[in-house]
Amino acid sequence: MSSHNPMNIAADFAKATGGTARKVVALTDKGPLNGFKKFLSRGSMIDMAVGVVMGSAVTAVVNSIVDNLISPLIGMIGGVPDLSGLLTITFNNSTVSFGAILNALINFLLVGVAVYFCVILPINKLRDLTAIQDEADAEEKGPSVEEQTLATLQEIRDELKKANNSAE
């Protein structure tokens, strides 16, 4: 083997594998695999994955609340534990169940409320707090580079005007 130089190690590895390593690297650096790699490494893809996991967890909790709390309350009040049996129309062996649609709407609304209050509001509050902190940090640092550049250019302009006026 050659020295510990990374280029030499890579060259030795490529020779030992018959150039297969170069082909694999070439495949991942070009074409559709590179685009796919960039797509996966985007922050939005990670955010979407977190959203899917959080959504499924919230859905499980809301379904449990509906099945174990709301449906029994409906059963106590209305005599039937589930709305899916209510408001059904059967014609020629085809059944339309408005009660099942109402159940799905209740689930949807409860999931939306739970996601809003358990995920969206805390994230927005956190963003607001970090924005306030960022503004406070920016004020503590003093003027930005752009502001300093603008002030310097204005000073140069003023000095040039003074020099022009005194020369006349």
PDB file of N, CA and C in Angstrom, residues 22-128:
ATOM      1  N   ARG A  22     -15.298   3.994  -8.365  1.00  0.00           N
ATOM      2  CA  ARG A  22     -15.477   5.197  -9.184  1.00  0.00           C
ATOM      3  C   ARG A  22     -16.847   5.197  -9.849  1.00  0.00           C
ATOM      4  N   LYS A  23     -17.276   4.022 -10.305  1.00  0.00           N
ATOM      5  CA  LYS A  23     -18.585   3.943 -10.947  1.00  0.00           C
ATOM      6  C   LYS A  23     -19.697   4.274  -9.954  1.00  0.00           C
ATOM      7  N   VAL A  24     -19.572   3.790  -8.722  1.00  0.00           N
ATOM      8  CA  VAL A  24     -20.584   4.080  -7.708  1.00  0.00           C
ATOM      9  C   VAL A  24     -20.599   5.568  -7.393  1.00  0.00           C
ATOM     10  N   VAL A  25     -19.421   6.161  -7.225  1.00  0.00           N
ATOM     11  CA  VAL A  25     -19.340   7.594  -6.949  1.00  0.00           C
ATOM     12  C   VAL A  25     -19.903   8.378  -8.122  1.00  0.00           C
ATOM     13  N   ALA A  26     -19.583   7.958  -9.345  1.00  0.00           N
ATOM     14  CA  ALA A  26     -20.091   8.653 -10.519  1.00  0.00           C
ATOM     15  C   ALA A  26     -21.613   8.565 -10.579  1.00  0.00           C
ATOM     16  N   LEU A  27     -22.177   7.424 -10.205  1.00  0.00           N
ATOM     17  CA  LEU A  27     -23.628   7.279 -10.222  1.00  0.00           C
ATOM     18  C   LEU A  27     -24.301   8.182  -9.192  1.00  0.00           C
ATOM     19  N   THR A  28     -23.689   8.306  -8.028  1.00  0.00           N
ATOM     20  CA  THR A  28     -24.326   9.117  -6.989  1.00  0.00           C
ATOM     21  C   THR A  28     -24.092  10.605  -7.191  1.00  0.00           C
ATOM     22  N   ASP A  29     -23.084  10.994  -7.945  1.00  0.00           N
ATOM     23  CA  ASP A  29     -22.813  12.410  -8.164  1.00  0.00           C
ATOM     24  C   ASP A  29     -23.568  12.980  -9.353  1.00  0.00           C
ATOM     25  N   LYS A  30     -24.087  12.121 -10.217  1.00  0.00           N
ATOM     26  CA  LYS A  30     -24.762  12.576 -11.423  1.00  0.00           C
ATOM     27  C   LYS A  30     -26.142  11.938 -11.509  1.00  0.00           C
ATOM     28  N   GLY A  31     -26.935  12.491 -12.359  1.00  0.00           N
ATOM     29  CA  GLY A  31     -28.186  11.870 -12.717  1.00  0.00           C
ATOM     30  C   GLY A  31     -29.246  11.892 -11.629  1.00  0.00           C
ATOM     31  N   PRO A  32     -30.162  10.952 -11.747  1.00  0.00           N
ATOM     32  CA  PRO A  32     -31.321  10.967 -10.859  1.00  0.00           C
ATOM     33  C   PRO A  32     -30.974  10.692  -9.397  1.00  0.00           C
ATOM     34  N   LEU A  33     -29.928   9.935  -9.143  1.00  0.00           N
ATOM     35  CA  LEU A  33     -29.580   9.648  -7.753  1.00  0.00           C
ATOM     36  C   LEU A  33     -29.087  10.894  -7.029  1.00  0.00           C
ATOM     37  N   ASN A  34     -28.390  11.770  -7.739  1.00  0.00           N
ATOM     38  CA  ASN A  34     -27.932  13.010  -7.118  1.00  0.00           C
ATOM     39  C   ASN A  34     -29.119  13.895  -6.760  1.00  0.00           C
ATOM     40  N   GLY A  35     -30.066  13.991  -7.669  1.00  0.00           N
ATOM     41  CA  GLY A  35     -31.263  14.771  -7.385  1.00  0.00           C
ATOM     42  C   GLY A  35     -32.042  14.196  -6.215  1.00  0.00           C
ATOM     43  N   PHE A  36     -32.118  12.874  -6.163  1.00  0.00           N
ATOM     44  CA  PHE A  36     -32.822  12.222  -5.058  1.00  0.00           C
ATOM     45  C   PHE A  36     -32.097  12.472  -3.745  1.00  0.00           C
ATOM     46  N   LYS A  37     -30.754  12.419  -3.790  1.00  0.00           N
ATOM     47  CA  LYS A  37     -29.961  12.676  -2.584  1.00  0.00           C
ATOM     48  C   LYS A  37     -30.188  14.114  -2.101  1.00  0.00           C
ATOM     49  N   LYS A  38     -30.217  15.075  -3.024  1.00  0.00           N
ATOM     50  CA  LYS A  38     -30.471  16.465  -2.651  1.00  0.00           C
ATOM     51  C   LYS A  38     -31.881  16.630  -2.086  1.00  0.00           C
ATOM     52  N   PHE A  39     -32.842  15.929  -2.703  1.00  0.00           N
ATOM     53  CA  PHE A  39     -34.227  15.991  -2.241  1.00  0.00           C
ATOM     54  C   PHE A  39     -34.350  15.486  -0.808  1.00  0.00           C
ATOM     55  N   LEU A  40     -33.676  14.383  -0.506  1.00  0.00           N
ATOM     56  CA  LEU A  40     -33.744  13.815   0.838  1.00  0.00           C
ATOM     57  C   LEU A  40     -33.047  14.682   1.871  1.00  0.00           C
ATOM     58  N   SER A  41     -32.010  15.405   1.442  1.00  0.00           N
ATOM     59  CA  SER A  41     -31.245  16.195   2.403  1.00  0.00           C
ATOM     60  C   SER A  41     -31.858  17.573   2.655  1.00  0.00           C
ATOM     61  N   ARG A  42     -32.913  17.924   1.941  1.00  0.00           N
ATOM     62  CA  ARG A  42     -33.581  19.201   2.180  1.00  0.00           C
ATOM     63  C   ARG A  42     -34.241  19.192   3.549  1.00  0.00           C
ATOM     64  N   GLY A  43     -34.306  20.341   4.152  1.00  0.00           N
ATOM     65  CA  GLY A  43     -34.952  20.458   5.450  1.00  0.00           C
ATOM     66  C   GLY A  43     -36.441  20.192   5.383  1.00  0.00           C
ATOM     67  N   SER A  44     -37.070  20.520   4.251  1.00  0.00           N
ATOM     68  CA  SER A  44     -38.512  20.337   4.149  1.00  0.00           C
ATOM     69  C   SER A  44     -38.886  18.860   4.186  1.00  0.00           C
ATOM     70  N   MET A  45     -38.031  18.003   3.677  1.00  0.00           N
ATOM     71  CA  MET A  45     -38.305  16.566   3.713  1.00  0.00           C
ATOM     72  C   MET A  45     -38.285  16.075   5.155  1.00  0.00           C
ATOM     73  N   ILE A  46     -37.354  16.564   5.932  1.00  0.00           N
ATOM     74  CA  ILE A  46     -37.269  16.170   7.337  1.00  0.00           C
ATOM     75  C   ILE A  46     -38.478  16.716   8.091  1.00  0.00           C
ATOM     76  N   ASP A  47     -38.858  17.954   7.806  1.00  0.00           N
ATOM     77  CA  ASP A  47     -40.045  18.531   8.441  1.00  0.00           C
ATOM     78  C   ASP A  47     -41.288  17.717   8.114  1.00  0.00           C
ATOM     79  N   MET A  48     -41.389  17.279   6.861  1.00  0.00           N
ATOM     80  CA  MET A  48     -42.540  16.488   6.465  1.00  0.00           C
ATOM     81  C   MET A  48     -42.563  15.156   7.211  1.00  0.00           C
ATOM     82  N   ALA A  49     -41.412  14.518   7.358  1.00  0.00           N
ATOM     83  CA  ALA A  49     -41.356  13.246   8.077  1.00  0.00           C
ATOM     84  C   ALA A  49     -41.768  13.433   9.535  1.00  0.00           C
ATOM     85  N   VAL A  50     -41.291  14.495  10.157  1.00  0.00           N
ATOM     86  CA  VAL A  50     -41.682  14.778  11.545  1.00  0.00           C
ATOM     87  C   VAL A  50     -43.184  15.039  11.612  1.00  0.00           C
ATOM     88  N   GLY A  51     -43.709  15.756  10.638  1.00  0.00           N
ATOM     89  CA  GLY A  51     -45.145  16.034  10.606  1.00  0.00           C
ATOM     90  C   GLY A  51     -45.979  14.775  10.477  1.00  0.00           C
ATOM     91  N   VAL A  52     -45.530  13.838   9.646  1.00  0.00           N
ATOM     92  CA  VAL A  52     -46.260  12.577   9.483  1.00  0.00           C
ATOM     93  C   VAL A  52     -46.265  11.794  10.786  1.00  0.00           C
ATOM     94  N   VAL A  53     -45.112  11.714  11.442  1.00  0.00           N
ATOM     95  CA  VAL A  53     -45.029  10.984  12.710  1.00  0.00           C
ATOM     96  C   VAL A  53     -45.906  11.652  13.767  1.00  0.00           C
ATOM     97  N   MET A  54     -45.807  12.978  13.872  1.00  0.00           N
ATOM     98  CA  MET A  54     -46.630  13.693  14.855  1.00  0.00           C
ATOM     99  C   MET A  54     -48.116  13.555  14.532  1.00  0.00           C
ATOM    100  N   GLY A  55     -48.456  13.624  13.268  1.00  0.00           N
ATOM    101  CA  GLY A  55     -49.853  13.485  12.869  1.00  0.00           C
ATOM    102  C   GLY A  55     -50.423  12.128  13.216  1.00  0.00           C
ATOM    103  N   SER A  56     -49.643  11.077  12.987  1.00  0.00           N
ATOM    104  CA  SER A  56     -50.141   9.741  13.323  1.00  0.00           C
ATOM    105  C   SER A  56     -50.266   9.566  14.832  1.00  0.00           C
ATOM    106  N   ALA A  57     -49.349  10.152  15.595  1.00  0.00           N
ATOM    107  CA  ALA A  57     -49.439  10.057  17.055  1.00  0.00           C
ATOM    108  C   ALA A  57     -50.659  10.821  17.570  1.00  0.00           C
ATOM    109  N   VAL A  58     -50.879  12.017  17.041  1.00  0.00           N
ATOM    110  CA  VAL A  58     -52.033  12.809  17.464  1.00  0.00           C
ATOM    111  C   VAL A  58     -53.323  12.118  17.051  1.00  0.00           C
ATOM    112  N   THR A  59     -53.345  11.517  15.862  1.00  0.00           N
ATOM    113  CA  THR A  59     -54.531  10.804  15.402  1.00  0.00           C
ATOM    114  C   THR A  59     -54.864   9.649  16.333  1.00  0.00           C
ATOM    115  N   ALA A  60     -53.861   8.908  16.771  1.00  0.00           N
ATOM    116  CA  ALA A  60     -54.106   7.796  17.692  1.00  0.00           C
ATOM    117  C   ALA A  60     -54.701   8.302  19.004  1.00  0.00           C
ATOM    118  N   VAL A  61     -54.179   9.410  19.510  1.00  0.00           N
ATOM    119  CA  VAL A  61     -54.705   9.976  20.761  1.00  0.00           C
ATOM    120  C   VAL A  61     -56.140  10.451  20.568  1.00  0.00           C
ATOM    121  N   VAL A  62     -56.403  11.154  19.481  1.00  0.00           N
ATOM    122  CA  VAL A  62     -57.752  11.668  19.238  1.00  0.00           C
ATOM    123  C   VAL A  62     -58.733  10.526  19.022  1.00  0.00           C
ATOM    124  N   ASN A  63     -58.334   9.494  18.287  1.00  0.00           N
ATOM    125  CA  ASN A  63     -59.220   8.341  18.102  1.00  0.00           C
ATOM    126  C   ASN A  63     -59.549   7.689  19.438  1.00  0.00           C
ATOM    127  N   SER A  64     -58.568   7.607  20.316  1.00  0.00           N
ATOM    128  CA  SER A  64     -58.817   7.054  21.645  1.00  0.00           C
ATOM    129  C   SER A  64     -59.803   7.925  22.421  1.00  0.00           C
ATOM    130  N   ILE A  65     -59.647   9.242  22.324  1.00  0.00           N
ATOM    131  CA  ILE A  65     -60.581  10.150  23.011  1.00  0.00           C
ATOM    132  C   ILE A  65     -61.993   9.981  22.457  1.00  0.00           C
ATOM    133  N   VAL A  66     -62.114   9.876  21.138  1.00  0.00           N
ATOM    134  CA  VAL A  66     -63.431   9.706  20.524  1.00  0.00           C
ATOM    135  C   VAL A  66     -64.032   8.369  20.933  1.00  0.00           C
ATOM    136  N   ASP A  67     -63.245   7.289  20.845  1.00  0.00           N
ATOM    137  CA  ASP A  67     -63.771   5.957  21.150  1.00  0.00           C
ATOM    138  C   ASP A  67     -64.081   5.769  22.626  1.00  0.00           C
ATOM    139  N   ASN A  68     -63.265   6.353  23.493  1.00  0.00           N
ATOM    140  CA  ASN A  68     -63.399   6.070  24.921  1.00  0.00           C
ATOM    141  C   ASN A  68     -64.074   7.174  25.729  1.00  0.00           C
ATOM    142  N   LEU A  69     -64.289   8.341  25.137  1.00  0.00           N
ATOM    143  CA  LEU A  69     -64.917   9.428  25.882  1.00  0.00           C
ATOM    144  C   LEU A  69     -66.141   9.981  25.161  1.00  0.00           C
ATOM    145  N   ILE A  70     -65.957  10.431  23.940  1.00  0.00           N
ATOM    146  CA  ILE A  70     -67.047  11.108  23.239  1.00  0.00           C
ATOM    147  C   ILE A  70     -68.147  10.136  22.828  1.00  0.00           C
ATOM    148  N   SER A  71     -67.781   9.003  22.250  1.00  0.00           N
ATOM    149  CA  SER A  71     -68.800   8.025  21.849  1.00  0.00           C
ATOM    150  C   SER A  71     -69.608   7.520  23.040  1.00  0.00           C
ATOM    151  N   PRO A  72     -68.987   7.174  24.175  1.00  0.00           N
ATOM    152  CA  PRO A  72     -69.813   6.787  25.328  1.00  0.00           C
ATOM    153  C   PRO A  72     -70.728   7.918  25.816  1.00  0.00           C
ATOM    154  N   LEU A  73     -70.244   9.176  25.760  1.00  0.00           N
ATOM    155  CA  LEU A  73     -71.109  10.295  26.144  1.00  0.00           C
ATOM    156  C   LEU A  73     -72.299  10.416  25.198  1.00  0.00           C
ATOM    157  N   ILE A  74     -72.053  10.241  23.913  1.00  0.00           N
ATOM    158  CA  ILE A  74     -73.144  10.264  22.933  1.00  0.00           C
ATOM    159  C   ILE A  74     -74.104   9.117  23.221  1.00  0.00           C
ATOM    160  N   GLY A  75     -73.551   7.950  23.578  1.00  0.00           N
ATOM    161  CA  GLY A  75     -74.393   6.807  23.924  1.00  0.00           C
ATOM    162  C   GLY A  75     -75.243   7.071  25.154  1.00  0.00           C
ATOM    163  N   MET A  76     -74.689   7.762  26.143  1.00  0.00           N
ATOM    164  CA  MET A  76     -75.455   8.081  27.349  1.00  0.00           C
ATOM    165  C   MET A  76     -76.592   9.052  27.042  1.00  0.00           C
ATOM    166  N   ILE A  77     -76.310  10.011  26.164  1.00  0.00           N
ATOM    167  CA  ILE A  77     -77.307  11.037  25.857  1.00  0.00           C
ATOM    168  C   ILE A  77     -78.319  10.532  24.830  1.00  0.00           C
ATOM    169  N   GLY A  78     -77.827   9.952  23.745  1.00  0.00           N
ATOM    170  CA  GLY A  78     -78.705   9.586  22.639  1.00  0.00           C
ATOM    171  C   GLY A  78     -79.137   8.138  22.601  1.00  0.00           C
ATOM    172  N   GLY A  79     -78.572   7.301  23.418  1.00  0.00           N
ATOM    173  CA  GLY A  79     -78.967   5.899  23.433  1.00  0.00           C
ATOM    174  C   GLY A  79     -78.157   5.013  22.505  1.00  0.00           C
ATOM    175  N   VAL A  80     -77.421   5.590  21.581  1.00  0.00           N
ATOM    176  CA  VAL A  80     -76.551   4.812  20.692  1.00  0.00           C
ATOM    177  C   VAL A  80     -75.120   5.282  20.893  1.00  0.00           C
ATOM    178  N   PRO A  81     -74.168   4.347  21.057  1.00  0.00           N
ATOM    179  CA  PRO A  81     -72.798   4.758  21.352  1.00  0.00           C
ATOM    180  C   PRO A  81     -72.028   5.291  20.152  1.00  0.00           C
ATOM    181  N   ASP A  82     -72.578   5.129  18.969  1.00  0.00           N
ATOM    182  CA  ASP A  82     -71.852   5.505  17.767  1.00  0.00           C
ATOM    183  C   ASP A  82     -72.831   6.137  16.794  1.00  0.00           C
ATOM    184  N   LEU A  83     -72.421   7.169  16.124  1.00  0.00           N
ATOM    185  CA  LEU A  83     -73.294   7.839  15.164  1.00  0.00           C
ATOM    186  C   LEU A  83     -73.387   7.102  13.834  1.00  0.00           C
ATOM    187  N   SER A  84     -72.527   6.130  13.605  1.00  0.00           N
ATOM    188  CA  SER A  84     -72.502   5.478  12.294  1.00  0.00           C
ATOM    189  C   SER A  84     -73.783   4.705  12.010  1.00  0.00           C
ATOM    190  N   GLY A  85     -74.505   4.297  13.032  1.00  0.00           N
ATOM    191  CA  GLY A  85     -75.769   3.591  12.815  1.00  0.00           C
ATOM    192  C   GLY A  85     -76.935   4.530  12.581  1.00  0.00           C
ATOM    193  N   LEU A  86     -76.751   5.793  12.863  1.00  0.00           N
ATOM    194  CA  LEU A  86     -77.820   6.770  12.681  1.00  0.00           C
ATOM    195  C   LEU A  86     -77.827   7.306  11.258  1.00  0.00           C
ATOM    196  N   LEU A  87     -78.972   7.777  10.869  1.00  0.00           N
ATOM    197  CA  LEU A  87     -79.135   8.429   9.564  1.00  0.00           C
ATOM    198  C   LEU A  87     -78.612   7.580   8.406  1.00  0.00           C
ATOM    199  N   THR A  88     -79.031   6.325   8.352  1.00  0.00           N
ATOM    200  CA  THR A  88     -78.636   5.461   7.240  1.00  0.00           C
ATOM    201  C   THR A  88     -79.824   5.277   6.311  1.00  0.00           C
ATOM    202  N   ILE A  89     -79.541   5.278   5.050  1.00  0.00           N
ATOM    203  CA  ILE A  89     -80.554   5.059   4.027  1.00  0.00           C
ATOM    204  C   ILE A  89     -80.115   3.853   3.216  1.00  0.00           C
ATOM    205  N   THR A  90     -80.998   2.859   3.107  1.00  0.00           N
ATOM    206  CA  THR A  90     -80.685   1.662   2.334  1.00  0.00           C
ATOM    207  C   THR A  90     -81.673   1.574   1.178  1.00  0.00           C
ATOM    208  N   PHE A  91     -81.132   1.408  -0.017  1.00  0.00           N
ATOM    209  CA  PHE A  91     -81.959   1.278  -1.208  1.00  0.00           C
ATOM    210  C   PHE A  91     -81.255   0.333  -2.167  1.00  0.00           C
ATOM    211  N   ASN A  92     -81.929  -0.723  -2.594  1.00  0.00           N
ATOM    212  CA  ASN A  92     -81.368  -1.740  -3.497  1.00  0.00           C
ATOM    213  C   ASN A  92     -80.036  -2.274  -2.975  1.00  0.00           C
ATOM    214  N   ASN A  93     -80.005  -2.659  -1.727  1.00  0.00           N
ATOM    215  CA  ASN A  93     -78.812  -3.209  -1.072  1.00  0.00           C
ATOM    216  C   ASN A  93     -77.621  -2.243  -1.057  1.00  0.00           C
ATOM    217  N   SER A  94     -77.866  -0.978  -1.266  1.00  0.00           N
ATOM    218  CA  SER A  94     -76.825   0.048  -1.152  1.00  0.00           C
ATOM    219  C   SER A  94     -77.167   0.924   0.045  1.00  0.00           C
ATOM    220  N   THR A  95     -76.164   1.147   0.893  1.00  0.00           N
ATOM    221  CA  THR A  95     -76.404   1.897   2.120  1.00  0.00           C
ATOM    222  C   THR A  95     -75.589   3.185   2.118  1.00  0.00           C
ATOM    223  N   VAL A  96     -76.265   4.267   2.413  1.00  0.00           N
ATOM    224  CA  VAL A  96     -75.612   5.551   2.604  1.00  0.00           C
ATOM    225  C   VAL A  96     -75.725   5.865   4.094  1.00  0.00           C
ATOM    226  N   SER A  97     -74.569   6.073   4.742  1.00  0.00           N
ATOM    227  CA  SER A  97     -74.564   6.288   6.187  1.00  0.00           C
ATOM    228  C   SER A  97     -74.051   7.692   6.495  1.00  0.00           C
ATOM    229  N   PHE A  98     -74.977   8.585   6.775  1.00  0.00           N
ATOM    230  CA  PHE A  98     -74.598   9.947   7.141  1.00  0.00           C
ATOM    231  C   PHE A  98     -73.993   9.984   8.540  1.00  0.00           C
ATOM    232  N   GLY A  99     -74.376   9.043   9.380  1.00  0.00           N
ATOM    233  CA  GLY A  99     -73.811   8.961  10.723  1.00  0.00           C
ATOM    234  C   GLY A  99     -72.320   8.665  10.693  1.00  0.00           C
ATOM    235  N   ALA A 100     -71.904   7.785   9.776  1.00  0.00           N
ATOM    236  CA  ALA A 100     -70.471   7.482   9.637  1.00  0.00           C
ATOM    237  C   ALA A 100     -69.710   8.717   9.165  1.00  0.00           C
ATOM    238  N   ILE A 101     -70.346   9.490   8.291  1.00  0.00           N
ATOM    239  CA  ILE A 101     -69.714  10.729   7.831  1.00  0.00           C
ATOM    240  C   ILE A 101     -69.583  11.707   8.998  1.00  0.00           C
ATOM    241  N   LEU A 102     -70.619  11.787   9.837  1.00  0.00           N
ATOM    242  CA  LEU A 102     -70.538  12.655  11.019  1.00  0.00           C
ATOM    243  C   LEU A 102     -69.430  12.197  11.962  1.00  0.00           C
ATOM    244  N   ASN A 103     -69.284  10.877  12.141  1.00  0.00           N
ATOM    245  CA  ASN A 103     -68.186  10.355  12.968  1.00  0.00           C
ATOM    246  C   ASN A 103     -66.837  10.784  12.409  1.00  0.00           C
ATOM    247  N   ALA A 104     -66.675  10.653  11.092  1.00  0.00           N
ATOM    248  CA  ALA A 104     -65.408  11.035  10.463  1.00  0.00           C
ATOM    249  C   ALA A 104     -65.160  12.535  10.608  1.00  0.00           C
ATOM    250  N   LEU A 105     -66.205  13.340  10.475  1.00  0.00           N
ATOM    251  CA  LEU A 105     -66.055  14.791  10.642  1.00  0.00           C
ATOM    252  C   LEU A 105     -65.666  15.151  12.074  1.00  0.00           C
ATOM    253  N   ILE A 106     -66.270  14.473  13.047  1.00  0.00           N
ATOM    254  CA  ILE A 106     -65.896  14.721  14.445  1.00  0.00           C
ATOM    255  C   ILE A 106     -64.433  14.371  14.661  1.00  0.00           C
ATOM    256  N   ASN A 107     -64.007  13.203  14.149  1.00  0.00           N
ATOM    257  CA  ASN A 107     -62.594  12.815  14.268  1.00  0.00           C
ATOM    258  C   ASN A 107     -61.688  13.849  13.621  1.00  0.00           C
ATOM    259  N   PHE A 108     -62.055  14.289  12.419  1.00  0.00           N
ATOM    260  CA  PHE A 108     -61.242  15.263  11.697  1.00  0.00           C
ATOM    261  C   PHE A 108     -61.122  16.569  12.473  1.00  0.00           C
ATOM    262  N   LEU A 109     -62.241  17.064  12.966  1.00  0.00           N
ATOM    263  CA  LEU A 109     -62.215  18.320  13.717  1.00  0.00           C
ATOM    264  C   LEU A 109     -61.394  18.190  14.993  1.00  0.00           C
ATOM    265  N   LEU A 110     -61.533  17.068  15.685  1.00  0.00           N
ATOM    266  CA  LEU A 110     -60.761  16.882  16.913  1.00  0.00           C
ATOM    267  C   LEU A 110     -59.269  16.757  16.622  1.00  0.00           C
ATOM    268  N   VAL A 111     -58.910  16.073  15.542  1.00  0.00           N
ATOM    269  CA  VAL A 111     -57.490  15.982  15.168  1.00  0.00           C
ATOM    270  C   VAL A 111     -56.966  17.372  14.826  1.00  0.00           C
ATOM    271  N   GLY A 112     -57.745  18.145  14.067  1.00  0.00           N
ATOM    272  CA  GLY A 112     -57.323  19.501  13.722  1.00  0.00           C
ATOM    273  C   GLY A 112     -57.131  20.375  14.943  1.00  0.00           C
ATOM    274  N   VAL A 113     -58.057  20.305  15.886  1.00  0.00           N
ATOM    275  CA  VAL A 113     -57.944  21.098  17.116  1.00  0.00           C
ATOM    276  C   VAL A 113     -56.729  20.655  17.920  1.00  0.00           C
ATOM    277  N   ALA A 114     -56.538  19.340  18.038  1.00  0.00           N
ATOM    278  CA  ALA A 114     -55.399  18.828  18.811  1.00  0.00           C
ATOM    279  C   ALA A 114     -54.077  19.233  18.171  1.00  0.00           C
ATOM    280  N   VAL A 115     -53.973  19.119  16.853  1.00  0.00           N
ATOM    281  CA  VAL A 115     -52.735  19.508  16.168  1.00  0.00           C
ATOM    282  C   VAL A 115     -52.496  21.005  16.342  1.00  0.00           C
ATOM    283  N   TYR A 116     -53.544  21.798  16.231  1.00  0.00           N
ATOM    284  CA  TYR A 116     -53.380  23.243  16.360  1.00  0.00           C
ATOM    285  C   TYR A 116     -52.879  23.619  17.749  1.00  0.00           C
ATOM    286  N   PHE A 117     -53.544  23.103  18.776  1.00  0.00           N
ATOM    287  CA  PHE A 117     -53.189  23.507  20.136  1.00  0.00           C
ATOM    288  C   PHE A 117     -51.940  22.812  20.669  1.00  0.00           C
ATOM    289  N   CYS A 118     -51.648  21.607  20.188  1.00  0.00           N
ATOM    290  CA  CYS A 118     -50.494  20.861  20.724  1.00  0.00           C
ATOM    291  C   CYS A 118     -49.225  21.032  19.893  1.00  0.00           C
ATOM    292  N   VAL A 119     -49.368  21.415  18.623  1.00  0.00           N
ATOM    293  CA  VAL A 119     -48.185  21.511  17.761  1.00  0.00           C
ATOM    294  C   VAL A 119     -48.008  22.928  17.221  1.00  0.00           C
ATOM    295  N   ILE A 120     -49.016  23.448  16.546  1.00  0.00           N
ATOM    296  CA  ILE A 120     -48.883  24.725  15.845  1.00  0.00           C
ATOM    297  C   ILE A 120     -48.657  25.886  16.814  1.00  0.00           C
ATOM    298  N   LEU A 121     -49.510  26.020  17.837  1.00  0.00           N
ATOM    299  CA  LEU A 121     -49.344  27.128  18.781  1.00  0.00           C
ATOM    300  C   LEU A 121     -47.998  27.102  19.496  1.00  0.00           C
ATOM    301  N   PRO A 122     -47.549  25.957  20.029  1.00  0.00           N
ATOM    302  CA  PRO A 122     -46.223  25.963  20.669  1.00  0.00           C
ATOM    303  C   PRO A 122     -45.089  26.306  19.706  1.00  0.00           C
ATOM    304  N   ILE A 123     -45.160  25.816  18.473  1.00  0.00           N
ATOM    305  CA  ILE A 123     -44.102  26.119  17.502  1.00  0.00           C
ATOM    306  C   ILE A 123     -44.107  27.610  17.171  1.00  0.00           C
ATOM    307  N   ASN A 124     -45.291  28.189  16.968  1.00  0.00           N
ATOM    308  CA  ASN A 124     -45.366  29.628  16.690  1.00  0.00           C
ATOM    309  C   ASN A 124     -44.847  30.446  17.860  1.00  0.00           C
ATOM    310  N   LYS A 125     -45.175  30.040  19.074  1.00  0.00           N
ATOM    311  CA  LYS A 125     -44.681  30.742  20.265  1.00  0.00           C
ATOM    312  C   LYS A 125     -43.158  30.658  20.335  1.00  0.00           C
ATOM    313  N   LEU A 126     -42.618  29.472  20.041  1.00  0.00           N
ATOM    314  CA  LEU A 126     -41.164  29.296  20.044  1.00  0.00           C
ATOM    315  C   LEU A 126     -40.506  30.170  18.984  1.00  0.00           C
ATOM    316  N   ARG A 127     -41.108  30.237  17.790  1.00  0.00           N
ATOM    317  CA  ARG A 127     -40.567  31.096  16.729  1.00  0.00           C
ATOM    318  C   ARG A 127     -40.593  32.562  17.146  1.00  0.00           C
ATOM    319  N   ASP A 128     -41.690  32.982  17.774  1.00  0.00           N
ATOM    320  CA  ASP A 128     -41.775  34.369  18.238  1.00  0.00           C
ATOM    321  C   ASP A 128     -40.697  34.668  19.270  1.00  0.00           C
TER     322      ASP A 128
END
